[in-house]
PDB file of N, CA and C in Angstrom:
ATOM      1  N   PHE A   1      14.906  -0.683 -21.273  1.00  0.00           N
ATOM      2  CA  PHE A   1      14.435  -0.546 -19.986  1.00  0.00           C
ATOM      3  C   PHE A   1      13.550  -1.785 -19.775  1.00  0.00           C
ATOM      4  N   GLY A   2      13.547  -2.249 -18.492  1.00  0.00           N
ATOM      5  CA  GLY A   2      12.602  -3.408 -18.147  1.00  0.00           C
ATOM      6  C   GLY A   2      11.364  -2.933 -17.632  1.00  0.00           C
ATOM      7  N   LYS A   3      10.421  -3.966 -17.514  1.00  0.00           N
ATOM      8  CA  LYS A   3       9.214  -3.585 -17.012  1.00  0.00           C
ATOM      9  C   LYS A   3       9.183  -3.597 -15.498  1.00  0.00           C
ATOM     10  N   SER A   4       8.239  -2.899 -14.923  1.00  0.00           N
ATOM     11  CA  SER A   4       8.105  -2.702 -13.433  1.00  0.00           C
ATOM     12  C   SER A   4       7.143  -3.860 -12.916  1.00  0.00           C
ATOM     13  N   ASP A   5       7.424  -4.175 -11.796  1.00  0.00           N
ATOM     14  CA  ASP A   5       6.369  -5.092 -11.052  1.00  0.00           C
ATOM     15  C   ASP A   5       5.944  -4.455  -9.893  1.00  0.00           C
ATOM     16  N   PRO A   6       4.923  -3.507 -10.017  1.00  0.00           N
ATOM     17  CA  PRO A   6       4.506  -2.474  -9.004  1.00  0.00           C
ATOM     18  C   PRO A   6       3.595  -3.110  -8.031  1.00  0.00           C
ATOM     19  N   TYR A   7       3.694  -2.677  -6.687  1.00  0.00           N
ATOM     20  CA  TYR A   7       2.758  -2.936  -5.718  1.00  0.00           C
ATOM     21  C   TYR A   7       2.560  -1.785  -4.785  1.00  0.00           C
ATOM     22  N   PHE A   8       1.518  -1.633  -4.160  1.00  0.00           N
ATOM     23  CA  PHE A   8       1.401  -0.452  -3.212  1.00  0.00           C
ATOM     24  C   PHE A   8       1.091  -0.851  -1.808  1.00  0.00           C
ATOM     25  N   LEU A   9       1.385   0.104  -0.839  1.00  0.00           N
ATOM     26  CA  LEU A   9       0.960  -0.087   0.693  1.00  0.00           C
ATOM     27  C   LEU A   9       0.228   1.164   1.100  1.00  0.00           C
ATOM     28  N   ILE A  10      -0.717   1.032   1.851  1.00  0.00           N
ATOM     29  CA  ILE A  10      -1.426   2.100   2.492  1.00  0.00           C
ATOM     30  C   ILE A  10      -1.096   2.203   4.088  1.00  0.00           C
ATOM     31  N   GLU A  11      -0.573   3.170   4.757  1.00  0.00           N
ATOM     32  CA  GLU A  11      -0.298   3.222   5.959  1.00  0.00           C
ATOM     33  C   GLU A  11      -0.991   4.388   6.663  1.00  0.00           C
ATOM     34  N   ARG A  12      -1.245   4.239   7.887  1.00  0.00           N
ATOM     35  CA  ARG A  12      -1.677   5.435   8.665  1.00  0.00           C
ATOM     36  C   ARG A  12      -0.859   5.418   9.908  1.00  0.00           C
ATOM     37  N   LEU A  13      -0.779   6.796  10.411  1.00  0.00           N
ATOM     38  CA  LEU A  13      -0.039   7.072  11.603  1.00  0.00           C
ATOM     39  C   LEU A  13      -0.794   6.774  12.741  1.00  0.00           C
ATOM     40  N   ARG A  14      -0.301   6.022  13.779  1.00  0.00           N
ATOM     41  CA  ARG A  14      -0.843   5.688  15.017  1.00  0.00           C
ATOM     42  C   ARG A  14      -0.811   6.954  15.981  1.00  0.00           C
ATOM     43  N   GLU A  15      -1.554   6.720  17.161  1.00  0.00           N
ATOM     44  CA  GLU A  15      -1.446   7.900  18.189  1.00  0.00           C
ATOM     45  C   GLU A  15      -0.032   8.162  18.567  1.00  0.00           C
ATOM     46  N   ASP A  16       0.753   7.159  18.613  1.00  0.00           N
ATOM     47  CA  ASP A  16       2.103   7.178  19.138  1.00  0.00           C
ATOM     48  C   ASP A  16       3.157   7.701  17.999  1.00  0.00           C
ATOM     49  N   GLY A  17       2.631   8.096  16.896  1.00  0.00           N
ATOM     50  CA  GLY A  17       3.524   8.512  15.791  1.00  0.00           C
ATOM     51  C   GLY A  17       4.037   7.675  14.972  1.00  0.00           C
ATOM     52  N   LYS A  18       3.937   6.297  15.168  1.00  0.00           N
ATOM     53  CA  LYS A  18       4.452   5.232  14.361  1.00  0.00           C
ATOM     54  C   LYS A  18       3.460   4.970  13.281  1.00  0.00           C
ATOM     55  N   SER A  19       3.975   4.436  12.215  1.00  0.00           N
ATOM     56  CA  SER A  19       3.057   4.058  11.037  1.00  0.00           C
ATOM     57  C   SER A  19       2.705   2.600  11.112  1.00  0.00           C
ATOM     58  N   ILE A  20       1.495   2.219  10.620  1.00  0.00           N
ATOM     59  CA  ILE A  20       1.094   0.883  10.556  1.00  0.00           C
ATOM     60  C   ILE A  20       0.652   0.589   9.292  1.00  0.00           C
ATOM     61  N   THR A  21       0.907  -0.547   8.543  1.00  0.00           N
ATOM     62  CA  THR A  21       0.335  -0.754   7.151  1.00  0.00           C
ATOM     63  C   THR A  21      -1.104  -1.380   7.327  1.00  0.00           C
ATOM     64  N   ILE A  22      -1.938  -0.713   6.594  1.00  0.00           N
ATOM     65  CA  ILE A  22      -3.237  -1.130   6.832  1.00  0.00           C
ATOM     66  C   ILE A  22      -3.821  -1.862   5.619  1.00  0.00           C
ATOM     67  N   TYR A  23      -3.033  -1.794   4.388  1.00  0.00           N
ATOM     68  CA  TYR A  23      -3.550  -2.403   3.266  1.00  0.00           C
ATOM     69  C   TYR A  23      -2.309  -2.630   2.360  1.00  0.00           C
ATOM     70  N   GLY A  24      -2.174  -3.884   1.656  1.00  0.00           N
ATOM     71  CA  GLY A  24      -1.182  -4.223   0.794  1.00  0.00           C
ATOM     72  C   GLY A  24       0.061  -4.886   1.279  1.00  0.00           C
ATOM     73  N   ASN A  25       0.747  -5.525   0.442  1.00  0.00           N
ATOM     74  CA  ASN A  25       1.990  -6.181   0.958  1.00  0.00           C
ATOM     75  C   ASN A  25       2.751  -6.432  -0.310  1.00  0.00           C
ATOM     76  N   ARG A  26       4.090  -6.707  -0.305  1.00  0.00           N
ATOM     77  CA  ARG A  26       4.806  -6.877  -1.416  1.00  0.00           C
ATOM     78  C   ARG A  26       4.564  -8.111  -2.200  1.00  0.00           C
ATOM     79  N   ASP A  27       3.788  -9.144  -1.778  1.00  0.00           N
ATOM     80  CA  ASP A  27       3.516 -10.178  -2.552  1.00  0.00           C
ATOM     81  C   ASP A  27       2.316 -10.078  -3.417  1.00  0.00           C
ATOM     82  N   ASN A  28       1.603  -8.984  -3.484  1.00  0.00           N
ATOM     83  CA  ASN A  28       0.484  -8.627  -4.327  1.00  0.00           C
ATOM     84  C   ASN A  28       1.085  -7.592  -5.215  1.00  0.00           C
ATOM     85  N   TYR A  29       1.877  -7.982  -6.134  1.00  0.00           N
ATOM     86  CA  TYR A  29       2.395  -7.110  -7.188  1.00  0.00           C
ATOM     87  C   TYR A  29       1.757  -7.627  -8.499  1.00  0.00           C
ATOM     88  N   ILE A  30       1.764  -6.523  -9.408  1.00  0.00           N
ATOM     89  CA  ILE A  30       1.489  -6.866 -10.769  1.00  0.00           C
ATOM     90  C   ILE A  30       2.609  -7.015 -11.679  1.00  0.00           C
ATOM     91  N   LYS A  31       2.756  -8.211 -12.267  1.00  0.00           N
ATOM     92  CA  LYS A  31       3.864  -8.594 -12.974  1.00  0.00           C
ATOM     93  C   LYS A  31       4.103  -7.728 -14.361  1.00  0.00           C
ATOM     94  N   ARG A  32       5.312  -7.198 -14.530  1.00  0.00           N
ATOM     95  CA  ARG A  32       5.757  -6.618 -15.832  1.00  0.00           C
ATOM     96  C   ARG A  32       4.766  -5.598 -16.506  1.00  0.00           C
ATOM     97  N   ASN A  33       4.461  -4.422 -15.606  1.00  0.00           N
ATOM     98  CA  ASN A  33       3.499  -3.615 -16.002  1.00  0.00           C
ATOM     99  C   ASN A  33       3.923  -2.096 -15.783  1.00  0.00           C
ATOM    100  N   LEU A  34       4.122  -1.300 -16.612  1.00  0.00           N
ATOM    101  CA  LEU A  34       4.394   0.007 -16.565  1.00  0.00           C
ATOM    102  C   LEU A  34       3.248   1.101 -16.352  1.00  0.00           C
ATOM    103  N   ASN A  35       2.080   0.549 -16.443  1.00  0.00           N
ATOM    104  CA  ASN A  35       0.839   1.343 -16.395  1.00  0.00           C
ATOM    105  C   ASN A  35      -0.235   0.383 -15.657  1.00  0.00           C
ATOM    106  N   PRO A  36       0.036   0.045 -14.430  1.00  0.00           N
ATOM    107  CA  PRO A  36      -0.879  -1.001 -13.767  1.00  0.00           C
ATOM    108  C   PRO A  36      -2.221  -0.408 -13.460  1.00  0.00           C
ATOM    109  N   THR A  37      -3.073  -1.388 -13.395  1.00  0.00           N
ATOM    110  CA  THR A  37      -4.463  -0.989 -12.934  1.00  0.00           C
ATOM    111  C   THR A  37      -4.849  -2.034 -11.692  1.00  0.00           C
ATOM    112  N   PHE A  38      -4.671  -1.432 -10.527  1.00  0.00           N
ATOM    113  CA  PHE A  38      -4.916  -2.186  -9.319  1.00  0.00           C
ATOM    114  C   PHE A  38      -6.407  -2.522  -9.187  1.00  0.00           C
ATOM    115  N   PRO A  39      -6.748  -3.793  -8.574  1.00  0.00           N
ATOM    116  CA  PRO A  39      -8.068  -4.080  -8.238  1.00  0.00           C
ATOM    117  C   PRO A  39      -8.753  -3.207  -7.341  1.00  0.00           C
ATOM    118  N   ALA A  40      -9.980  -3.052  -7.509  1.00  0.00           N
ATOM    119  CA  ALA A  40     -10.696  -2.215  -6.578  1.00  0.00           C
ATOM    120  C   ALA A  40     -10.733  -2.865  -5.086  1.00  0.00           C
ATOM    121  N   PHE A  41     -10.896  -2.266  -3.965  1.00  0.00           N
ATOM    122  CA  PHE A  41     -10.945  -2.769  -2.655  1.00  0.00           C
ATOM    123  C   PHE A  41     -11.844  -1.989  -1.787  1.00  0.00           C
ATOM    124  N   THR A  42     -11.927  -2.570  -0.599  1.00  0.00           N
ATOM    125  CA  THR A  42     -12.822  -1.804   0.351  1.00  0.00           C
ATOM    126  C   THR A  42     -12.015  -1.781   1.687  1.00  0.00           C
ATOM    127  N   ILE A  43     -11.980  -0.689   2.479  1.00  0.00           N
ATOM    128  CA  ILE A  43     -11.446  -0.675   3.859  1.00  0.00           C
ATOM    129  C   ILE A  43     -12.463  -0.083   4.750  1.00  0.00           C
ATOM    130  N   GLU A  44     -12.803  -0.652   5.670  1.00  0.00           N
ATOM    131  CA  GLU A  44     -13.588   0.016   6.914  1.00  0.00           C
ATOM    132  C   GLU A  44     -12.864   1.186   7.422  1.00  0.00           C
ATOM    133  N   LYS A  45     -13.773   2.259   7.632  1.00  0.00           N
ATOM    134  CA  LYS A  45     -13.343   3.371   8.220  1.00  0.00           C
ATOM    135  C   LYS A  45     -12.459   3.291   9.551  1.00  0.00           C
ATOM    136  N   GLN A  46     -12.928   2.386  10.379  1.00  0.00           N
ATOM    137  CA  GLN A  46     -12.103   2.057  11.531  1.00  0.00           C
ATOM    138  C   GLN A  46     -10.682   1.638  11.350  1.00  0.00           C
ATOM    139  N   THR A  47     -10.523   0.801  10.341  1.00  0.00           N
ATOM    140  CA  THR A  47      -9.263   0.154   9.903  1.00  0.00           C
ATOM    141  C   THR A  47      -8.451   1.484   9.240  1.00  0.00           C
ATOM    142  N   LEU A  48      -9.110   2.200   8.377  1.00  0.00           N
ATOM    143  CA  LEU A  48      -8.451   3.153   7.441  1.00  0.00           C
ATOM    144  C   LEU A  48      -7.783   4.256   8.254  1.00  0.00           C
ATOM    145  N   CYS A  49      -8.642   4.817   9.189  1.00  0.00           N
ATOM    146  CA  CYS A  49      -8.215   6.043   9.849  1.00  0.00           C
ATOM    147  C   CYS A  49      -8.658   6.087  11.423  1.00  0.00           C
ATOM    148  N   ASN A  50      -8.970   4.850  11.968  1.00  0.00           N
ATOM    149  CA  ASN A  50      -9.429   4.817  13.339  1.00  0.00           C
ATOM    150  C   ASN A  50     -10.615   5.789  13.557  1.00  0.00           C
ATOM    151  N   ASN A  51     -11.444   5.994  12.678  1.00  0.00           N
ATOM    152  CA  ASN A  51     -12.671   6.954  12.736  1.00  0.00           C
ATOM    153  C   ASN A  51     -12.276   8.430  12.875  1.00  0.00           C
ATOM    154  N   ASP A  52     -10.851   8.725  12.599  1.00  0.00           N
ATOM    155  CA  ASP A  52     -10.331  10.071  12.511  1.00  0.00           C
ATOM    156  C   ASP A  52     -10.167  10.524  11.131  1.00  0.00           C
ATOM    157  N   GLU A  53     -11.050  11.277  10.537  1.00  0.00           N
ATOM    158  CA  GLU A  53     -10.968  11.795   9.300  1.00  0.00           C
ATOM    159  C   GLU A  53      -9.733  12.609   8.941  1.00  0.00           C
ATOM    160  N   TYR A  54      -9.083  13.108   9.820  1.00  0.00           N
ATOM    161  CA  TYR A  54      -7.890  14.021   9.743  1.00  0.00           C
ATOM    162  C   TYR A  54      -6.592  13.329   9.984  1.00  0.00           C
ATOM    163  N   ARG A  55      -6.635  11.881  10.320  1.00  0.00           N
ATOM    164  CA  ARG A  55      -5.450  11.174  10.521  1.00  0.00           C
ATOM    165  C   ARG A  55      -4.679  11.081   9.214  1.00  0.00           C
ATOM    166  N   PRO A  56      -3.399  11.275   9.178  1.00  0.00           N
ATOM    167  CA  PRO A  56      -2.606  11.132   7.823  1.00  0.00           C
ATOM    168  C   PRO A  56      -2.541   9.846   7.311  1.00  0.00           C
ATOM    169  N   LEU A  57      -2.635   9.720   6.201  1.00  0.00           N
ATOM    170  CA  LEU A  57      -2.351   8.386   5.457  1.00  0.00           C
ATOM    171  C   LEU A  57      -1.065   8.593   4.443  1.00  0.00           C
ATOM    172  N   VAL A  58      -0.415   7.391   4.324  1.00  0.00           N
ATOM    173  CA  VAL A  58       0.760   7.481   3.374  1.00  0.00           C
ATOM    174  C   VAL A  58       0.501   6.285   2.343  1.00  0.00           C
ATOM    175  N   ILE A  59       0.426   6.738   1.117  1.00  0.00           N
ATOM    176  CA  ILE A  59       0.298   5.635  -0.011  1.00  0.00           C
ATOM    177  C   ILE A  59       1.642   5.644  -0.847  1.00  0.00           C
ATOM    178  N   SER A  60       2.216   4.459  -0.674  1.00  0.00           N
ATOM    179  CA  SER A  60       3.463   4.268  -1.286  1.00  0.00           C
ATOM    180  C   SER A  60       3.431   3.158  -2.475  1.00  0.00           C
ATOM    181  N   ILE A  61       4.053   3.422  -3.574  1.00  0.00           N
ATOM    182  CA  ILE A  61       4.195   2.419  -4.628  1.00  0.00           C
ATOM    183  C   ILE A  61       5.606   2.047  -4.966  1.00  0.00           C
ATOM    184  N   TYR A  62       5.837   0.758  -4.944  1.00  0.00           N
ATOM    185  CA  TYR A  62       6.933   0.155  -5.003  1.00  0.00           C
ATOM    186  C   TYR A  62       7.156  -0.665  -6.282  1.00  0.00           C
ATOM    187  N   ASP A  63       8.439  -0.921  -6.683  1.00  0.00           N
ATOM    188  CA  ASP A  63       8.743  -1.847  -7.726  1.00  0.00           C
ATOM    189  C   ASP A  63       9.155  -3.299  -7.052  1.00  0.00           C
ATOM    190  N   TRP A  64       8.550  -4.298  -7.203  1.00  0.00           N
ATOM    191  CA  TRP A  64       8.784  -5.522  -6.369  1.00  0.00           C
ATOM    192  C   TRP A  64      10.206  -6.079  -7.146  1.00  0.00           C
ATOM    193  N   ASP A  65      11.055  -6.408  -6.228  1.00  0.00           N
ATOM    194  CA  ASP A  65      12.273  -7.185  -6.570  1.00  0.00           C
ATOM    195  C   ASP A  65      12.418  -8.530  -5.957  1.00  0.00           C
ATOM    196  N   LYS A  66      12.970  -9.438  -6.613  1.00  0.00           N
ATOM    197  CA  LYS A  66      13.019 -10.923  -6.120  1.00  0.00           C
ATOM    198  C   LYS A  66      13.901 -10.928  -4.735  1.00  0.00           C
ATOM    199  N   ASP A  67      14.950  -9.957  -4.784  1.00  0.00           N
ATOM    200  CA  ASP A  67      15.803  -9.978  -3.645  1.00  0.00           C
ATOM    201  C   ASP A  67      15.308  -9.200  -2.477  1.00  0.00           C
ATOM    202  N   GLY A  68      14.122  -8.612  -2.577  1.00  0.00           N
ATOM    203  CA  GLY A  68      13.319  -7.971  -1.415  1.00  0.00           C
ATOM    204  C   GLY A  68      13.935  -6.355  -1.401  1.00  0.00           C
ATOM    205  N   GLY A  69      14.793  -6.016  -2.246  1.00  0.00           N
ATOM    206  CA  GLY A  69      15.374  -4.696  -2.275  1.00  0.00           C
ATOM    207  C   GLY A  69      14.537  -3.680  -2.916  1.00  0.00           C
TER     208      GLY A  69
END
């Protein structure tokens, strides 16, 4: 088995039902690590949930691939 190159995205739902990425991108991956520790970060409440504590968030973890797949 090969090693993973994980990265994550945090998305929130907008008022129109579409999602928007509020943190992360595929360029910030951790190379060859099956048990990654991501660096700590801070997100303003306005950015995170538009000051709506009940707004759904989606946290997705991916394995980076050179071909973008």
